[in-house]
Short mmCIF file of C-alpha atoms in Angstrom, two decimals:
data_model
loop_
_atom_site.label_atom_id
_atom_site.label_comp_id
_atom_site.label_asym_id
_atom_site.label_seq_id
_atom_site.Cartn_x
_atom_site.Cartn_y
_atom_site.Cartn_z
CA ARG A 25 163.20 -39.51 0.18
CA GLY A 26 164.13 -36.68 -1.78
CA PRO A 27 161.83 -34.71 -4.53
CA ALA A 28 158.45 -36.39 -5.72
CA LEU A 29 156.26 -35.57 -8.57
CA ILE A 30 153.21 -34.51 -6.65
CA PHE A 31 153.17 -32.94 -3.18
CA TRP A 32 151.86 -36.03 -1.09
CA VAL A 33 152.30 -34.97 2.29
CA PHE A 34 153.05 -38.11 4.08
CA HIS A 35 155.84 -38.57 1.58
CA VAL A 36 157.08 -35.39 2.62
CA ILE A 37 156.42 -36.76 6.68
CA ARG A 38 158.81 -39.66 5.61
CA ASP A 39 161.21 -37.72 3.69
CA TYR A 40 161.18 -35.40 6.95
CA ALA A 41 161.59 -38.04 9.54
CA ALA A 42 164.90 -39.62 7.38
CA THR A 43 166.13 -36.16 7.88
CA LEU A 44 165.71 -36.32 11.39
CA GLU A 45 167.21 -39.01 11.90
CA LYS A 46 170.15 -38.39 9.46
CA ASP A 47 170.77 -35.24 11.52
CA ASN A 48 170.59 -36.84 14.90
CA SER A 49 167.48 -34.86 16.01
CA ARG A 50 166.51 -34.69 19.46
CA MET A 51 163.13 -36.00 18.48
CA ILE A 52 164.11 -39.67 17.01
CA PRO A 53 162.40 -41.66 19.99
CA GLN A 54 159.33 -39.75 18.92
CA LEU A 55 159.57 -40.65 15.38
CA PRO A 56 158.22 -43.74 14.76
CA GLY A 57 155.02 -43.43 16.77
CA LEU A 58 154.43 -40.00 14.73
CA LEU A 59 155.49 -42.60 11.60
CA GLU A 60 152.69 -45.26 13.06
CA LYS A 61 150.34 -42.15 13.15
CA SER A 62 150.99 -41.08 9.49
CA ALA A 63 150.55 -44.36 7.94
CA ARG A 64 147.55 -44.92 9.59
CA LEU A 65 146.21 -41.35 8.41
CA GLU A 66 147.63 -42.31 4.98
CA ARG A 67 145.20 -45.64 4.71
CA ALA A 68 142.25 -43.10 6.10
CA VAL A 69 142.58 -40.64 3.54
CA GLY A 70 141.27 -43.37 0.97
CA PRO A 71 141.37 -42.52 -2.77
CA VAL A 72 141.83 -38.95 -4.07
CA ASP A 73 141.32 -36.94 -7.17
CA LEU A 74 144.94 -35.20 -7.78
CA VAL A 75 143.89 -31.24 -8.41
CA PHE A 76 147.12 -28.10 -8.37
CA GLY A 77 147.39 -26.99 -4.73
CA HIS A 78 148.96 -24.60 -3.15
CA ASN A 79 149.98 -26.76 -0.08
CA ASP A 80 150.87 -23.90 2.35
CA LEU A 81 147.79 -21.92 3.68
CA LEU A 82 149.11 -20.28 6.49
CA ALA A 83 147.38 -16.62 7.04
CA ALA A 84 150.14 -14.89 6.49
CA ASN A 85 150.33 -16.16 2.65
CA PHE A 86 147.12 -14.22 1.93
CA ILE A 87 146.99 -10.51 1.29
CA ASP A 88 144.55 -8.01 1.30
CA ASP A 89 145.31 -5.02 -0.69
CA GLY A 90 141.77 -3.50 -0.98
CA HIS A 91 140.86 -4.53 -3.92
CA ARG A 92 141.89 -8.19 -4.58
CA LEU A 93 142.77 -11.14 -2.25
CA TRP A 94 146.17 -12.45 -3.06
CA LEU A 95 148.10 -15.84 -2.00
CA ILE A 96 151.42 -15.73 -1.94
CA ASP A 97 154.20 -18.06 -1.16
CA TRP A 98 154.06 -21.05 -3.51
CA ASP A 99 157.35 -22.62 -2.30
CA TYR A 100 154.97 -25.89 -1.46
CA ALA A 101 152.60 -25.99 -4.78
CA GLY A 102 152.04 -28.59 -6.62
CA TYR A 103 149.25 -31.65 -7.96
CA ASN A 104 147.57 -32.86 -4.35
CA SER A 105 144.70 -34.18 -3.03
CA PRO A 106 142.28 -31.17 -2.44
CA LEU A 107 141.88 -32.43 0.70
CA PHE A 108 144.65 -31.02 1.49
CA ASP A 109 144.55 -27.91 1.12
CA LEU A 110 141.17 -27.72 2.46
CA ALA A 111 142.84 -29.19 5.77
CA ASN A 112 145.31 -27.10 5.92
CA LEU A 113 143.19 -24.00 5.53
CA ALA A 114 141.34 -25.08 8.00
CA ALA A 115 144.00 -26.31 9.96
CA ASN A 116 145.65 -23.40 9.84
CA ASN A 117 142.93 -21.12 10.71
CA GLU A 118 141.48 -23.01 13.72
CA LEU A 119 138.41 -23.28 11.58
CA SER A 120 135.34 -24.55 13.61
CA THR A 121 133.94 -27.64 12.98
CA GLU A 122 131.10 -26.20 11.24
CA GLN A 123 133.54 -23.83 9.36
CA GLN A 124 135.13 -26.73 8.19
CA ALA A 125 132.25 -28.83 6.85
CA TRP A 126 130.89 -25.16 5.23
CA LEU A 127 134.13 -25.24 3.69
CA ALA A 128 133.87 -28.81 2.56
CA GLU A 129 130.53 -28.30 1.11
CA ALA A 130 130.98 -25.14 -0.52
CA TYR A 131 134.40 -26.35 -2.73
CA PHE A 132 132.23 -29.86 -3.62
CA ASP A 133 129.19 -27.74 -4.82
CA GLY A 134 127.17 -29.21 -2.33
CA ASN A 135 128.23 -32.69 -3.23
CA ALA A 136 130.87 -33.78 -0.81
CA PRO A 137 131.57 -37.13 -0.76
CA ALA A 138 130.36 -39.41 1.77
CA HIS A 139 133.63 -40.30 2.88
CA VAL A 140 134.96 -36.55 3.28
CA ASP A 141 134.65 -35.93 6.92
CA ARG A 142 137.28 -38.79 8.00
CA SER A 143 139.28 -38.13 4.73
CA LEU A 144 139.13 -34.33 5.45
CA GLN A 145 140.52 -35.17 9.65
CA ALA A 146 143.12 -37.34 8.59
CA MET A 147 144.42 -34.50 6.21
CA LYS A 148 144.02 -32.11 8.74
CA CYS A 149 146.12 -34.30 11.15
CA ALA A 150 148.64 -34.67 8.76
CA SER A 151 149.09 -31.39 8.08
CA ALA A 152 149.85 -30.40 11.30
CA LEU A 153 152.07 -33.32 11.71
CA ARG A 154 153.75 -32.02 8.73
CA GLU A 155 154.30 -28.69 10.39
CA SER A 156 155.47 -30.30 13.69
CA MET A 157 158.17 -32.07 11.41
CA TRP A 158 158.87 -28.97 9.38
CA SER A 159 159.79 -27.31 12.65
CA MET A 160 162.02 -30.28 13.99
CA VAL A 161 164.01 -29.96 10.69
CA SER A 162 164.16 -26.26 11.12
CA GLU A 163 165.51 -27.08 14.56
CA ILE A 164 168.48 -28.39 13.13
CA HIS A 165 168.92 -26.60 9.95
CA SER A 166 167.77 -22.92 9.69
CA SER A 167 169.58 -20.17 10.37
CA ILE A 168 167.00 -17.66 11.35
CA ASP A 169 166.59 -16.35 15.12
CA PHE A 170 163.42 -18.22 16.06
CA ASP A 171 162.35 -20.59 18.97
CA PHE A 172 162.18 -23.84 16.63
CA VAL A 173 161.58 -25.64 19.71
CA ALA A 174 158.62 -23.91 21.22
CA TYR A 175 156.75 -24.05 17.80
CA THR A 176 157.68 -27.85 17.43
CA THR A 177 156.31 -27.87 20.85
CA GLU A 178 152.84 -25.91 20.10
CA ASN A 179 152.54 -27.76 16.70
CA LEU A 180 152.83 -31.21 18.23
CA SER A 181 150.30 -30.17 20.82
CA ARG A 182 148.06 -28.66 17.97
CA PHE A 183 148.83 -32.33 16.29
CA ASP A 184 147.68 -34.13 19.48
CA GLN A 185 144.30 -32.37 19.38
CA GLN A 186 143.49 -33.29 15.53
CA TRP A 187 144.72 -37.15 16.60
CA SER A 188 142.11 -36.86 19.33
CA ALA A 189 139.30 -35.46 17.19
CA PHE A 190 140.44 -37.91 14.21
CA VAL A 191 140.74 -41.22 16.69
CA GLU A 192 136.68 -40.11 17.98
CA LEU A 193 135.55 -40.38 14.22
CA ALA A 194 136.79 -44.35 13.64
#
């Protein structure tokens, strides 16, 4: 629980789950199944190299001023697997399988590791699950006038789609 030296999405998911349990979330009945899937995803990622990552690559965090592309909102930045930023970018921007493969090949300069497809899909699932659980926590704690219940439902649907794609790779 609590802060960590790196941004490890699976630690964040476990921390969010503990917060949801402590604060009596409406989602408590779903947590054991989500945590079980998270553990399976964590095992599937395998060994990782650490790089400095942004860890929140939503389209809204990119600004094109006509001369430069700016990456903003570094609140979640920290050391992490490069696969998380790649997966987060692919998931949040709904990249196709072909675009995702191109992204990985470009990142690894044409030398993507053999396991990268499965690891990347596992991280893509984890990204969707983290966003879902962030929304669940926001249902309880956010003072922003926003329908977090609907956002949770939308993100859980994305997670289910990503999970199905992950299971198919097995």
